[in-house]
Tab-separated table of C-alpha atoms in Angstrom:
chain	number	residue	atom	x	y	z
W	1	UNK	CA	37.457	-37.575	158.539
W	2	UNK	CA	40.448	-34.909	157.720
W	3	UNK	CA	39.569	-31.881	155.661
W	4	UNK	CA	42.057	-31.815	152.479
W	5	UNK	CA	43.206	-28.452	154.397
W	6	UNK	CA	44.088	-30.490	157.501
W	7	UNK	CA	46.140	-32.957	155.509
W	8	UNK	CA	48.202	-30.871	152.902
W	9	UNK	CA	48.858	-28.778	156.385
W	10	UNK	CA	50.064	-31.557	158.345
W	11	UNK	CA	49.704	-30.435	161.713
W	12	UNK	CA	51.914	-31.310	164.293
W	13	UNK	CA	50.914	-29.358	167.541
W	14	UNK	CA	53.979	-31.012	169.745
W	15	UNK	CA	56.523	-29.459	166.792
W	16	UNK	CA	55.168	-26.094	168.403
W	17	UNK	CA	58.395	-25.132	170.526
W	18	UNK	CA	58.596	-22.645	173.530
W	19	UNK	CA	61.217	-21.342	175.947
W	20	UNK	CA	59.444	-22.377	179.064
W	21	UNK	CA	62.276	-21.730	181.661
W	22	UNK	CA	65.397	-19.525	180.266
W	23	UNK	CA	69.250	-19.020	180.549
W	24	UNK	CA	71.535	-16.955	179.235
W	25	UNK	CA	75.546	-17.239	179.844
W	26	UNK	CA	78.155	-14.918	178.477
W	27	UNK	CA	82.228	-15.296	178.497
W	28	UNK	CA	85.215	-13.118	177.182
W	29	UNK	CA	85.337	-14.163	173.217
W	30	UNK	CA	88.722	-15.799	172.174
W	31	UNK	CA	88.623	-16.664	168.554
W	32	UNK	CA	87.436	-19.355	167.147
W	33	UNK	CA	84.932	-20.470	170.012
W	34	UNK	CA	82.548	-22.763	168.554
W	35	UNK	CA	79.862	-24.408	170.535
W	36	UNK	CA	81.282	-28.306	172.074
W	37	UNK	CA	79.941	-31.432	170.477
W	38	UNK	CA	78.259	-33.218	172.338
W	39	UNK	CA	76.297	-30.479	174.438
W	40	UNK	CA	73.831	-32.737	175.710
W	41	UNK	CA	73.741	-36.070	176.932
W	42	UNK	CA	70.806	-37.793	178.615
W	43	UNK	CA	70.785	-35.756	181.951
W	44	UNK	CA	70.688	-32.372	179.824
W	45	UNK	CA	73.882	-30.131	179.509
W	46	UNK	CA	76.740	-32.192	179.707
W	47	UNK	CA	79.341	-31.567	182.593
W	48	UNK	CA	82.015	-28.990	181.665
W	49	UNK	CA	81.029	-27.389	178.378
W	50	UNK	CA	80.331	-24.125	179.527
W	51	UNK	CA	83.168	-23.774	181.496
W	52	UNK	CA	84.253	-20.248	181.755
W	53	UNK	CA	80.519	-19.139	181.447
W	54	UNK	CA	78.771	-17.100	183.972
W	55	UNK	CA	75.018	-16.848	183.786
W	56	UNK	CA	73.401	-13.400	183.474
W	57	UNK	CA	70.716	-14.708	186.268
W	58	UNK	CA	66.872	-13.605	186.198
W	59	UNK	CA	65.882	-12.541	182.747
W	60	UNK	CA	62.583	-10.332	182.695
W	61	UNK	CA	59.566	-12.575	181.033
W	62	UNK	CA	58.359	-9.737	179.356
W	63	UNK	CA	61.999	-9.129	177.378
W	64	UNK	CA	63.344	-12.485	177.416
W	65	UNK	CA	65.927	-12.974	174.793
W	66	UNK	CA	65.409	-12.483	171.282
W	67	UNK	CA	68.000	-12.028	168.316
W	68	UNK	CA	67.481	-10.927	164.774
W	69	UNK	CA	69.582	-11.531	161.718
W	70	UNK	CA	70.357	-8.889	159.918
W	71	UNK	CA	71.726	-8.642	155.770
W	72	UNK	CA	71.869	-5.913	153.844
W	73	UNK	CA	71.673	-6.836	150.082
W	74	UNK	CA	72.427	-4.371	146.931
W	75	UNK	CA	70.076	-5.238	143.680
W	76	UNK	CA	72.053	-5.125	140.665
W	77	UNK	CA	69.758	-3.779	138.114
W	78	UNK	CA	70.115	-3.776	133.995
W	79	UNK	CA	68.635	-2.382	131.276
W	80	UNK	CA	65.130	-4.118	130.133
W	81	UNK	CA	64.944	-6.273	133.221
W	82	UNK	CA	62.321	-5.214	135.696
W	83	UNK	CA	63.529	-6.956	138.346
W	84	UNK	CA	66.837	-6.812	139.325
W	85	UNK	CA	69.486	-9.697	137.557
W	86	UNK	CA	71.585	-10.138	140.778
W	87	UNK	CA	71.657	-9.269	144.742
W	88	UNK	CA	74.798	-9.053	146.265
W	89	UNK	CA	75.132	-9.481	150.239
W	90	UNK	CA	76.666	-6.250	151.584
W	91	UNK	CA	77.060	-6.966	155.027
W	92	UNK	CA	75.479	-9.930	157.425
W	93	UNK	CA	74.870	-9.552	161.308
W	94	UNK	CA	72.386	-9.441	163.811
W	95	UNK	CA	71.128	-7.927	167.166
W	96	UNK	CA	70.717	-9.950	170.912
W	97	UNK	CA	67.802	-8.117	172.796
W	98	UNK	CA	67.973	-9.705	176.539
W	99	UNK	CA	66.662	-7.783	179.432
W	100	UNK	CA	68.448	-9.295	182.890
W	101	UNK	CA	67.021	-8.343	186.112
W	102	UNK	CA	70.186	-9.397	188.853
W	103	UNK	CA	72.511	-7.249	189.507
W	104	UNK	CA	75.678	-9.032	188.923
W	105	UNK	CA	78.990	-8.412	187.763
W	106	UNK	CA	79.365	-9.730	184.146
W	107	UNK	CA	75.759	-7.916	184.133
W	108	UNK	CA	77.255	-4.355	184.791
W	109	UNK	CA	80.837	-5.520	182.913
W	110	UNK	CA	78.190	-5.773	179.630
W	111	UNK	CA	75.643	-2.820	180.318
W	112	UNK	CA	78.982	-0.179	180.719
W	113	UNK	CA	81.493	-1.673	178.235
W	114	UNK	CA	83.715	-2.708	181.582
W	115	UNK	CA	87.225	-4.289	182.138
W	116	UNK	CA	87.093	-6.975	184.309
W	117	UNK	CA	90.014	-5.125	186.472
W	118	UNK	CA	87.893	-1.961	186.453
W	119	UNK	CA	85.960	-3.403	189.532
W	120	UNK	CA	87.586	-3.091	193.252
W	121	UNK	CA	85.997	-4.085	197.149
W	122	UNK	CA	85.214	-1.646	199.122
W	123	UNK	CA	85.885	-1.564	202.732
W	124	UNK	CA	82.491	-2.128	203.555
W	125	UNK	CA	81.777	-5.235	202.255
W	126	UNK	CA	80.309	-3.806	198.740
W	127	UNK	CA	82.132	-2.831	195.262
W	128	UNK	CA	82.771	0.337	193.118
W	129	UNK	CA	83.721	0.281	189.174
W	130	UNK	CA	85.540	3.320	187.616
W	131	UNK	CA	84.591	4.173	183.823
W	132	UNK	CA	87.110	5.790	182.012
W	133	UNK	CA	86.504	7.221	178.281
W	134	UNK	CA	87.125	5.385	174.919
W	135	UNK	CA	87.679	2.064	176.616
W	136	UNK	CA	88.330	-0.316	173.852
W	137	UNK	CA	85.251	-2.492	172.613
W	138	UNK	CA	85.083	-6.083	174.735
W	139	UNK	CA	83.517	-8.670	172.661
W	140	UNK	CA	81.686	-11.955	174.610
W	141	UNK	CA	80.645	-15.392	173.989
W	142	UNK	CA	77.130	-15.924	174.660
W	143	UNK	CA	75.082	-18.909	175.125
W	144	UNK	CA	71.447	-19.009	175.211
W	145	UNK	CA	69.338	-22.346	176.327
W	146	UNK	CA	65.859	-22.486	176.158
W	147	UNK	CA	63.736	-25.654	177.915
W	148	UNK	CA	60.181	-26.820	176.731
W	149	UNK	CA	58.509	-30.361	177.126
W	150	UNK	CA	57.155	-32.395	174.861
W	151	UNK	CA	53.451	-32.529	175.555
W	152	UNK	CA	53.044	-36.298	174.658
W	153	UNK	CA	56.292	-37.626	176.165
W	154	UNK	CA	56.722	-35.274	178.987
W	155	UNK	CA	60.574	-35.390	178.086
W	156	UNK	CA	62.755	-32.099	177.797
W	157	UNK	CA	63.440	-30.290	174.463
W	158	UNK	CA	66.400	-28.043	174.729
W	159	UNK	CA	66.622	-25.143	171.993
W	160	UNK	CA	69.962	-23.381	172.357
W	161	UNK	CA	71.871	-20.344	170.326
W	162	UNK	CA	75.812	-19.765	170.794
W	163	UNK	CA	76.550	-16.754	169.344
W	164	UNK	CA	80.224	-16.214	169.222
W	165	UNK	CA	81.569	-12.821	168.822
W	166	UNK	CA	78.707	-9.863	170.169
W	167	UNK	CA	79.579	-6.309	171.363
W	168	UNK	CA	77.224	-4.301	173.641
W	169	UNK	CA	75.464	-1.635	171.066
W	170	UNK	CA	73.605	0.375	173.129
W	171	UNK	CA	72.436	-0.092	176.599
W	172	UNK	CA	69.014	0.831	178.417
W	173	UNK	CA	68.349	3.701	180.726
W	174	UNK	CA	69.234	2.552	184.728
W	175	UNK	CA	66.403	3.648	186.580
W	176	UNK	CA	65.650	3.478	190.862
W	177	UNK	CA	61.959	4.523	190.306
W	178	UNK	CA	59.915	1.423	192.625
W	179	UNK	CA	58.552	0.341	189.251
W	180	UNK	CA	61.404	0.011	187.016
W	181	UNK	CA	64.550	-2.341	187.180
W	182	UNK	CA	67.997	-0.589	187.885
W	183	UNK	CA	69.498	-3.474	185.043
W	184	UNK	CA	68.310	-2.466	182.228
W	185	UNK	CA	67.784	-4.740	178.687
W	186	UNK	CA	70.778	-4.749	176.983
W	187	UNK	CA	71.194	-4.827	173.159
W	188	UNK	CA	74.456	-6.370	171.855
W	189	UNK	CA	75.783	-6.176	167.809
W	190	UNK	CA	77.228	-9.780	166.139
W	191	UNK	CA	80.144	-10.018	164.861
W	192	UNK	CA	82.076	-12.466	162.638
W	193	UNK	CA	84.223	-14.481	163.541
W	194	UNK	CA	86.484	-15.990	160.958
W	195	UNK	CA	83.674	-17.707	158.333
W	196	UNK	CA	81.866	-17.993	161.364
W	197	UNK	CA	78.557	-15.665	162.913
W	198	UNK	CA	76.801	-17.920	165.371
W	199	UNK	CA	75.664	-21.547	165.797
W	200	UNK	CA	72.227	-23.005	167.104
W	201	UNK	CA	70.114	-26.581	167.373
W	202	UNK	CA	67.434	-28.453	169.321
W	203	UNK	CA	67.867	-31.367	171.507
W	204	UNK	CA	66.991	-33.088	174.040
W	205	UNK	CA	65.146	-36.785	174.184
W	206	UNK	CA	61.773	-34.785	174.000
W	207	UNK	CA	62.543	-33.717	170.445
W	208	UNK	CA	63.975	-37.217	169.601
W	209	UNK	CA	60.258	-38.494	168.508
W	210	UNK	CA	59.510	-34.934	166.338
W	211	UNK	CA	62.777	-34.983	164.192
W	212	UNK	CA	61.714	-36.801	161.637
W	213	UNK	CA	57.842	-35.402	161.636
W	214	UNK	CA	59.328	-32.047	161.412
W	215	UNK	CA	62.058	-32.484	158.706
W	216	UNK	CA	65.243	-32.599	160.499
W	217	UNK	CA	65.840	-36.459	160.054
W	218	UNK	CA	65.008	-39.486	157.695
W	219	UNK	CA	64.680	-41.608	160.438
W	220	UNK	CA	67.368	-43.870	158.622
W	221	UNK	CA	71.076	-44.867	159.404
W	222	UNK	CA	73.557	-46.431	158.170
W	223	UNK	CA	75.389	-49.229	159.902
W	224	UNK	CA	78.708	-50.532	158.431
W	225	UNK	CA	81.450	-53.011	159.527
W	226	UNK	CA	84.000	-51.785	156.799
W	227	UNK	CA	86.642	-54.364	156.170
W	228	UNK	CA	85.635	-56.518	159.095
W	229	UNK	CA	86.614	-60.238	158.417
W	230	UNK	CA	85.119	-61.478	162.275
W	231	UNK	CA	83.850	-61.268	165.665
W	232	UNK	CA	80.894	-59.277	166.495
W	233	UNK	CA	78.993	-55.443	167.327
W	234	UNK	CA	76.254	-54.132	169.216
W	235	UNK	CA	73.653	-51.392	168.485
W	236	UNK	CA	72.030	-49.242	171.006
W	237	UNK	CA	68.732	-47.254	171.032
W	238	UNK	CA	67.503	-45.079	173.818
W	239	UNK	CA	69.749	-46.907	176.264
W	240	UNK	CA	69.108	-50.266	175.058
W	241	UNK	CA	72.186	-52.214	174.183
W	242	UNK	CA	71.596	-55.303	171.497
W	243	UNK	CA	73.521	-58.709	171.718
W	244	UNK	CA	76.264	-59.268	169.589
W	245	UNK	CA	75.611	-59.119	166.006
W	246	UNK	CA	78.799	-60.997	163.601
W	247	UNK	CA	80.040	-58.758	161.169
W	248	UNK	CA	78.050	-60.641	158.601
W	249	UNK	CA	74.890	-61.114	159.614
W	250	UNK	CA	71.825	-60.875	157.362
W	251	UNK	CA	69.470	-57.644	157.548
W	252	UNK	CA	66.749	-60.221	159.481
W	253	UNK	CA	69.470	-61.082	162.254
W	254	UNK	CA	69.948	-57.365	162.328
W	255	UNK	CA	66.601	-56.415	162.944
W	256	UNK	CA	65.823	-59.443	164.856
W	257	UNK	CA	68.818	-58.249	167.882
W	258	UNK	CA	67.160	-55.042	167.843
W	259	UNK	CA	63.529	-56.402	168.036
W	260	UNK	CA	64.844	-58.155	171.086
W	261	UNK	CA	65.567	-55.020	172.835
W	262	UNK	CA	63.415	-54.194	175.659
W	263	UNK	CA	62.001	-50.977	174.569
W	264	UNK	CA	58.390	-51.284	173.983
W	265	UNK	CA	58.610	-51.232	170.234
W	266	UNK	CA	57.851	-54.818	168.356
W	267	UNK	CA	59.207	-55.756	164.571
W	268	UNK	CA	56.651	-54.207	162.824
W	269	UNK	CA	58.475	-50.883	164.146
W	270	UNK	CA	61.681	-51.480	162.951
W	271	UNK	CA	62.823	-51.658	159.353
W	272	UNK	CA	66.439	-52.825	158.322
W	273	UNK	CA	67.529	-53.805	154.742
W	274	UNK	CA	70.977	-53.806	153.074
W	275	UNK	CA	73.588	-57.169	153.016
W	276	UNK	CA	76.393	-56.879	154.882
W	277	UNK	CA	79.177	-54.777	155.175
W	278	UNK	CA	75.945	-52.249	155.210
W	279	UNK	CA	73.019	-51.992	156.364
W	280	UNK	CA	70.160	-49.297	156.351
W	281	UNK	CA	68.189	-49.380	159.642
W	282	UNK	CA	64.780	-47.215	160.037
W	283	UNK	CA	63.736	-46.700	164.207
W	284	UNK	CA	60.772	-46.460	165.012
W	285	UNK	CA	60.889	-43.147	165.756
W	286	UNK	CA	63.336	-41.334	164.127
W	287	UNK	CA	65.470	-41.328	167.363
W	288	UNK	CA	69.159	-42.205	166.535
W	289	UNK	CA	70.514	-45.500	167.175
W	290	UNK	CA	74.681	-46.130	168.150
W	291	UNK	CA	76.622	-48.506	168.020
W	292	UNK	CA	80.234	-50.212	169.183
W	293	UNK	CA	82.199	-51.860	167.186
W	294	UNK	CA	85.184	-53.187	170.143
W	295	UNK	CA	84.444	-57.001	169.114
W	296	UNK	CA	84.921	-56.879	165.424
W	297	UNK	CA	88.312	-57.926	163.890
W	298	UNK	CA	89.849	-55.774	160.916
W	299	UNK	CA	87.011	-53.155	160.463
W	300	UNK	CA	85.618	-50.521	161.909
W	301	UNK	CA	82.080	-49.868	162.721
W	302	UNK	CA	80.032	-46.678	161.793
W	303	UNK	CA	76.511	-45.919	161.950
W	304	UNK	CA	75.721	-42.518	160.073
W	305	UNK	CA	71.962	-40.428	159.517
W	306	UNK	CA	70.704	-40.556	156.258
W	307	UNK	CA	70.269	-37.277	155.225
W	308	UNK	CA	66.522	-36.022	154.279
C-alpha cells in the first residue's frame, strides 16, 4: 500500500527528462526569427525548418549546453513595511554555456566574433581568417534539441530551446596541450528581440502519454462543426483515421467511430460528451486527436485543447 508521502508526491519516474544524444545549430539572427510551427512531425524534425542552420558538431559531455535566465529586480521599499511593497524588473536576459569540440567554421566565426567574409582558402588546400579590431558585434540564432526516450514506450521525447538573438560574451582559452581541446566552450549573452527573448517546448510521441500526468494538458478537446447544416468529418488519433461522422451526430456515435479505431484502446478509454455543434472528447491518453472537416457543408471543423 502507498505511504501518504508517496501519494501527495505523485511520482512519475518517466516525467524525469534527459538530453541523451545532443545538437546544437546556430544561424545569422534577422529579426523577428521565431521558432516554425510545426517542428516535429512523426519522423522527428520536420523537413526544412532549420534551413539556414549549421550544426556546431561534437559537443563535450562534460559541458554540454546549459543556459540560465537572468533578471535583475529593484525592491521598492516604504516606510513601516518590512518587506519591500513592489519589485520592479530592471533588466531580463540570460547566458548559453556550450562547449563544442569540431573545429568548424561557424565554430571559429562564434569563438572570435568573425565575419563570414573574414575567412579565405589557402593554396594548400586549408584556410586562414584575419581578425581585425572593434569588429561590430554579430548576433546568431541558435537552436538547441535534446533526445530522451520514454522508458515505458520506448518512443522519442524531443526537448528543444530556440533562442533568438545571442552574442558571444566571452570565449574560452584555445589550448594545443594533448589533454585539452583547441575549441574551447563558448559563453554567449541573450538578447531581446522585439517583445521577444527565446522560445522552448517538448515533443515528440514519447511525451504524448506524460502530458497530461505532468500538467501540460487536460487530456480534453474540443470538436466543433460550426454552422455545418450536412455531410460528414473524420477524427484521427495516433494515425488512426475514424469513418465519417454527420455533422450531427450524438456524443455516443462520436465516441462509438473512435472506439472503432484500431488502436488498442476499448470504450471504457474514451470519454466524449457535449450535443452537437460541440463536443468535448477525453483520449485515453492525453495524446491529441485531429480532425478534417473536407465533407461537411456550410461549417467548418475545429478541434481545440482544453486548457488545464
Amino acid at each position: 500500500m502507498a505511504s501518504q508521502v508517496e501519494l501527495y508526491r505523485e511520482a512519475n519516474e518517466l516525467g524525469i527528462v534527459v538530453a541523451q544524444k545532443l545538437l546544437v545549430m546556430a544561424k545569422p539572427w534577422v529579426k523577428g526569427n521565431t521558432a516554425p510551427d510545426p517542428l516535429f512531425d512523426e519522423d522527428g524534425l520536420v523537413e526544412g525548418s532549420l534551413a539556414g542552420f549549421k550544426t556546431l558538431g561534437g559537443i563535450k559531455k562534460k559541458t554540454g549546453a546549459s543556459f540560465t535566465p537572468d533578471i535583475d529586480i529593484s525592491d521598492i521599499e516604504t516606510y513601516g513595511n518590512a518587506s519591500p511593497s513592489r519589485r520592479l524588473i530592471q533588466s531580463e536576459g540570460g547566458k548559453l554555456e556550450i562547449g563544442p569540440q569540431e573545429a568548424r567554421r561557424i565554430v571559429q566565426e562564434l569563438q572570435t566574433n568573425l565575419q563570414a567574409g573574414a575567412f579565405q582558402a589557402t593554396s594548400t588546400g586549408g584556410f586562414r581568417a584575419k581578425k581585425t579590431a572593434l569588429t561590430p558585434i554579430r548576433y546568431w540564432t541558435f537552436f538547441v534539441l535534446g533526445e530522451d526516450v520514454n522508458d515505458e514506450t520506448l518512443e522519442p521525447i524531443w526537448q528543444w530551446w530556440w533562442f533568438k538573438k545571442l552574442a558571444p560574451e566571452s570565449g574560452g582559452k584555445i589550448s594545443l596541450a594533448q589533454d585539452a581541446e583547441s575549441m574551447p566552450d563558448i559563453e554567449l549573452g541573450l538578447f531581446q528581440d522585439g517583445e521577444d527573448l527565446y522560445e522552448f517546448g517538448i515533443d515528440g510521441p514519447g511525451f504524448d502519454p506524460l502530458r497530461v500526468e505532468l500538467g501540460y494538458a487536460s487530456g480534453d478537446y474540443v470538436v466543433g462543426v460550426g454552422a455545418a447544416s450536412a455531410g460528414t468529418f473524420t477524427l484521427s488519433y495516433k494515425g488512426n483515421t475514424t469513418a465519417g461522422i454527420a455533422y450531427n451526430a450524438t456524443a455516443a456515435a462520436v465516441k462509438s467511430a473512435l472506439v472503432a479505431l484500431d488502436d488498442g484502446y476499448d470504450a471504457a478509454d474514451w470519454t466524449v460528451t457535449g450535443t452537437a455543434p460541440n463536443w468535448t472528447v477525453t483520449t485515453p491518453d492525453g495524446a491529441p486527436i485531429t480532425g478534417s472537416g473536407a465533407g461537411l457543408t456550410g461549417g467548418t471543423l475545429t478541434v481545440e485543447p482544453v486548457a488545464v
